mmCIF file of C-alpha atoms in Angstrom:
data_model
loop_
_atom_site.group_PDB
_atom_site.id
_atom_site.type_symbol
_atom_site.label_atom_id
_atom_site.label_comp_id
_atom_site.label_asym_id
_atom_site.label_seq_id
_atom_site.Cartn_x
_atom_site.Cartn_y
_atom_site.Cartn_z
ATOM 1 C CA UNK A 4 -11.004 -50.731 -17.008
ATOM 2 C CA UNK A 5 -8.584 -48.504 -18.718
ATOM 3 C CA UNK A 6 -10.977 -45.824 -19.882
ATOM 4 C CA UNK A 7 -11.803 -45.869 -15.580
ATOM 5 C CA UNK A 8 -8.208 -45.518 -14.649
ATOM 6 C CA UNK A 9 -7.903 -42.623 -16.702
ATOM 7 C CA UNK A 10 -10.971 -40.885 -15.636
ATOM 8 C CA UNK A 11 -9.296 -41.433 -12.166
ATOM 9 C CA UNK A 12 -6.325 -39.787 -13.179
ATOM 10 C CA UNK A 13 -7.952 -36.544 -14.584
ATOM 11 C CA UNK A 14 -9.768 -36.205 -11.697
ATOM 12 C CA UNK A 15 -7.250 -36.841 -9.232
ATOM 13 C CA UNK A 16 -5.534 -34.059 -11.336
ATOM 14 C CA UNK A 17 -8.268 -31.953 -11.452
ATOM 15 C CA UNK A 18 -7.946 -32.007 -7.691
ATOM 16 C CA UNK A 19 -4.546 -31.095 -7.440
ATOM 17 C CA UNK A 20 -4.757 -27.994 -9.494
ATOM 18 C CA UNK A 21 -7.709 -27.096 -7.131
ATOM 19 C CA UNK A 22 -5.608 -27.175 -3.809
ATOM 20 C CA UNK A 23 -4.163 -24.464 -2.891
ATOM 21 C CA UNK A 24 -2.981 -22.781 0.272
ATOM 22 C CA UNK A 25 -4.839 -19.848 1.624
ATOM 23 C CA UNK A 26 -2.865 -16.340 1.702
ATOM 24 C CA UNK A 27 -3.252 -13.877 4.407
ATOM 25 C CA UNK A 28 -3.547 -10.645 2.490
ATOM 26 C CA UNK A 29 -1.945 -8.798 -0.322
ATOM 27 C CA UNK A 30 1.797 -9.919 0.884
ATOM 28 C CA UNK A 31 4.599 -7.578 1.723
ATOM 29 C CA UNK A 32 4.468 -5.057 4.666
ATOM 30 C CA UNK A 33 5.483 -1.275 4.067
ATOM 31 C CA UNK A 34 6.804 0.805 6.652
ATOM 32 C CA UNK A 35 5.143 3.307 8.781
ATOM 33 C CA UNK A 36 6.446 4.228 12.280
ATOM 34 C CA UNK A 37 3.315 5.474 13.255
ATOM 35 C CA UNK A 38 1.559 2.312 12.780
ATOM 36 C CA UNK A 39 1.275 -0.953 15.151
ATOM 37 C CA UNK A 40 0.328 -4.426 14.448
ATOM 38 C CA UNK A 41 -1.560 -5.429 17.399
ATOM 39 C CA UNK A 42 -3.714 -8.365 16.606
ATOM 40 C CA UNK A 43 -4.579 -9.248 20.199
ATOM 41 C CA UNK A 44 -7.853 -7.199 20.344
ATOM 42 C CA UNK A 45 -9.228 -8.495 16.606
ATOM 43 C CA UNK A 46 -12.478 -10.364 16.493
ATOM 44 C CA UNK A 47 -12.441 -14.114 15.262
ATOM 45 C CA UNK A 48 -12.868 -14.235 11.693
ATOM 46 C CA UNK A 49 -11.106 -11.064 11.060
ATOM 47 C CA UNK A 50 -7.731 -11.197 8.695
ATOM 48 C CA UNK A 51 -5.119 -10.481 10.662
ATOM 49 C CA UNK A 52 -3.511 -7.473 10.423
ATOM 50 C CA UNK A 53 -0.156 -7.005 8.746
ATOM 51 C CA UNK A 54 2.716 -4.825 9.623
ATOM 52 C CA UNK A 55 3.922 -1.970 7.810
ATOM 53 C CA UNK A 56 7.224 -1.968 7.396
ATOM 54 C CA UNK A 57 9.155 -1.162 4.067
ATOM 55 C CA UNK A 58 13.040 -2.169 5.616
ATOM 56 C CA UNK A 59 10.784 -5.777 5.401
ATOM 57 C CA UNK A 60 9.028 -5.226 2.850
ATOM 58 C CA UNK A 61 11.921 -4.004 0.257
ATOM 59 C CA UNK A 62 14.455 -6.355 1.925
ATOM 60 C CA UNK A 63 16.826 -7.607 -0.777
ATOM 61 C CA UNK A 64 16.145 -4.947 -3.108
ATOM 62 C CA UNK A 65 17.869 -2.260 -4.976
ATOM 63 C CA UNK A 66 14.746 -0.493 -4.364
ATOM 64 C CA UNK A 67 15.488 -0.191 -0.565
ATOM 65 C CA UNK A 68 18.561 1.771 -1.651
ATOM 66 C CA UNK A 69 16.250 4.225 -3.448
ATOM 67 C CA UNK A 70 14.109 5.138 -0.426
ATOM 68 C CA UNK A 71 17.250 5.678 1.405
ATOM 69 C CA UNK A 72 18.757 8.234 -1.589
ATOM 70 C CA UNK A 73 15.330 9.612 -2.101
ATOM 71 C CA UNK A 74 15.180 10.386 1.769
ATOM 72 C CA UNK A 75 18.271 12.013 1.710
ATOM 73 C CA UNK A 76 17.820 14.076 -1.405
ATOM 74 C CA UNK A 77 14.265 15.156 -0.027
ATOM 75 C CA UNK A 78 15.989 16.352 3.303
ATOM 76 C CA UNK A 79 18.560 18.474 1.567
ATOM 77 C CA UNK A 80 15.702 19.750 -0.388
ATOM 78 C CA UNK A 81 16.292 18.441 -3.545
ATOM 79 C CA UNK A 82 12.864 16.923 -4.624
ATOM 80 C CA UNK A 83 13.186 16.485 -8.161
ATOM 81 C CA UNK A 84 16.027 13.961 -7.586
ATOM 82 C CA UNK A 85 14.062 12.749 -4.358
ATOM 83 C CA UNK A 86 11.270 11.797 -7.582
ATOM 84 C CA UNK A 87 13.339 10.372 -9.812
ATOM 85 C CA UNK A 88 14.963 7.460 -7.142
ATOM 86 C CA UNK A 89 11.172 7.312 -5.709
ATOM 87 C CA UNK A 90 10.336 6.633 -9.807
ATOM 88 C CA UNK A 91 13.457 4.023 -10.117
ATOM 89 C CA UNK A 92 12.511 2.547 -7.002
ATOM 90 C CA UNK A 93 8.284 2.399 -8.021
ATOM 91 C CA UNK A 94 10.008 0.140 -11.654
ATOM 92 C CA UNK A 95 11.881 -2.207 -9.177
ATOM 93 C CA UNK A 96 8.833 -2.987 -6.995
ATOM 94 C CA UNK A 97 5.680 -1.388 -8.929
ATOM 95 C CA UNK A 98 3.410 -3.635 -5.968
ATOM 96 C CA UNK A 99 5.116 -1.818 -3.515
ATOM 97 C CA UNK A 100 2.496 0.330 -1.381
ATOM 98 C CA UNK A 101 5.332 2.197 0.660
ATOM 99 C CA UNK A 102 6.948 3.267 -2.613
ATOM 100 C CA UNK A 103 3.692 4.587 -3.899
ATOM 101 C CA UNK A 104 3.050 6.677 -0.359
ATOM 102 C CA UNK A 105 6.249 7.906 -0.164
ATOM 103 C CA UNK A 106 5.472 9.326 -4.039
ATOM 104 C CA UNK A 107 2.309 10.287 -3.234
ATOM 105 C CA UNK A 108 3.856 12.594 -0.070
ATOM 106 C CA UNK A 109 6.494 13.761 -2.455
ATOM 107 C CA UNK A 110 4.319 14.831 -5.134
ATOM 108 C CA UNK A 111 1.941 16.550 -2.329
ATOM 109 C CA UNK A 112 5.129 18.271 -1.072
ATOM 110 C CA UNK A 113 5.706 19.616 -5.237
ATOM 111 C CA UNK A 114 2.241 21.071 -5.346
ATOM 112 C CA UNK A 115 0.906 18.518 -7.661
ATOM 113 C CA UNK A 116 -1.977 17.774 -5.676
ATOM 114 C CA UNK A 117 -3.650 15.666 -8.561
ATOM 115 C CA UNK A 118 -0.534 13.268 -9.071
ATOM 116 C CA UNK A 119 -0.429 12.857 -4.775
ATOM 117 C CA UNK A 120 -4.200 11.728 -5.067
ATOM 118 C CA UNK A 121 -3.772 9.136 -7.607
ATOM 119 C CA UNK A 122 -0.699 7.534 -6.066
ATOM 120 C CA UNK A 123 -2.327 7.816 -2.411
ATOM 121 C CA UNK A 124 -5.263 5.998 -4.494
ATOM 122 C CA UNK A 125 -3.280 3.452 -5.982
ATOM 123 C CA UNK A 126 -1.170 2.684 -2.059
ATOM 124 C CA UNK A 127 -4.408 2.028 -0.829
ATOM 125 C CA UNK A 128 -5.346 -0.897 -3.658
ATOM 126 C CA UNK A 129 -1.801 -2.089 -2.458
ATOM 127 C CA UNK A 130 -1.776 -1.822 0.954
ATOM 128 C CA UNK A 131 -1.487 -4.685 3.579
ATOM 129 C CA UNK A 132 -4.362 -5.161 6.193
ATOM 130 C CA UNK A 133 -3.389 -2.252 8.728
ATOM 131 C CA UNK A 134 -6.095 -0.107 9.587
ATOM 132 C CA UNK A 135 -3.350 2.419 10.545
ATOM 133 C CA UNK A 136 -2.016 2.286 7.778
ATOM 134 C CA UNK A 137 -5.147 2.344 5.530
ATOM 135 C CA UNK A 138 -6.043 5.621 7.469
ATOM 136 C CA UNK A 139 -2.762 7.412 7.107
ATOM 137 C CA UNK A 140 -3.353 6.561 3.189
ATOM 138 C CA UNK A 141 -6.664 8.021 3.522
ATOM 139 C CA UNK A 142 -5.729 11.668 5.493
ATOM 140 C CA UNK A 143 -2.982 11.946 2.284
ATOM 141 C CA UNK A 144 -5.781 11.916 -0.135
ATOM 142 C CA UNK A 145 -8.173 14.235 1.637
ATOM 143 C CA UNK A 146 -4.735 16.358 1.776
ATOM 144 C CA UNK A 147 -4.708 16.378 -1.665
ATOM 145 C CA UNK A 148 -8.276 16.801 -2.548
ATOM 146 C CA UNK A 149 -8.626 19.783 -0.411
ATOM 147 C CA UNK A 150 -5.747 20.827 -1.866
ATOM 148 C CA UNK A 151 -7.793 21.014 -5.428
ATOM 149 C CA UNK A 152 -10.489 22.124 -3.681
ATOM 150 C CA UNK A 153 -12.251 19.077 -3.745
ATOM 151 C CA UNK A 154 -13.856 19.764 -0.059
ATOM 152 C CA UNK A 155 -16.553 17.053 -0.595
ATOM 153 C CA UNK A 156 -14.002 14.677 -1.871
ATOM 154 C CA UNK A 157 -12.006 15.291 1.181
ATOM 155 C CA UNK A 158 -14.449 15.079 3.683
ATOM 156 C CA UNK A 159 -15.222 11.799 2.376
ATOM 157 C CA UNK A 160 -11.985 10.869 2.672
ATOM 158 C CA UNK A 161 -11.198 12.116 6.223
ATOM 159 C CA UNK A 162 -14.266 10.311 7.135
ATOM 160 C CA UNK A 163 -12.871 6.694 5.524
ATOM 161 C CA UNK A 164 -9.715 7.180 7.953
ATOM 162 C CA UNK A 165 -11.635 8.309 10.717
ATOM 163 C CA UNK A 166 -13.460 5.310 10.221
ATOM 164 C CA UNK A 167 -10.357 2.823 10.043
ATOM 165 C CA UNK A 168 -8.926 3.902 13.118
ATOM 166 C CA UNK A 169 -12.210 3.312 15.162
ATOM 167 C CA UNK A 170 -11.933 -0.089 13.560
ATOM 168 C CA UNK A 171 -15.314 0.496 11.916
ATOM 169 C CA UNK A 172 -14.679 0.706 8.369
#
């Protein structure tokens, strides 16, 4: 009787580490102004798609602050202090696709095409469901591929955003 109450147990436990509630994506939403969250037109089954919106996103964190001291540094045109609070802010919140983008445009901005193409890589493993999104991503590393004169590389690239906006990727 004993030796069945404890198999109970275990698997009654065994259960409980099994349930778990199902997540809608990769979390967090980055911002982009250019980019809406409709999810009206979506077929069933779909995920639904998440906003991009970094003020959300980076609510609460020092990192926040960064974008906003990066932004201003980058307007009066001094990038390499624009990268170093883009850097601080990329240790506070290293999941952070925005951060990574906002990098990435930086870095494209510098002339170091091969740095903008990683971090534009490495946004899109972190970004939210938003085909928008996903295909402004996308045009920044054909950007920087052409850039190195990767034209193949580029075209494949334009081609992956052209694809996301039609909603057929």
């Amino acid at each position: 009787m004993v030796q069945g109450l404890v198999r109970l147990m275990l698997l009654a436990a065994m259960l409980a580490g099994c349930a778990t509630t199902p997540t809608t994506g990769t979390g967090g939403s980055h911002g982009s102004s250019s980019s809406s969250s409709s999810s009206s037109s979506r077929p069933s089954g779909e995920p639904r798609q998440q906003p991009v919106d970094a003020r959300a996103d980076l609510q609460g964190s020092p990192a926040l602050a960064l974008l906003d001291r990066a932004e201003g540094a980058r307007n009066q045109g001094n990038m390499s202090a624009a990268g170093r609070y883009l850097e601080r802010a990329l240790n506070m919140e290293p999941d952070s696709s925005w951060v990574y983008r906002q990098l990435a445009r930086l870095r494209l901005e510098e002339g170091d095409a091969q740095s903008a193409e990683g971090l534009a890589l490495r946004a899109l493993r972190l970004a939210p469901y938003n085909p928008g999104y996903q295909a402004e991503l996308w045009e920044l590393v054909a950007t920087a591929r052409e850039r190195q004169g990767d034209k193949e590389g580029a075209r494949d690239a334009r081609k992956r955003a052209q694809e996301l906006r039609r909603g057929t990727a």
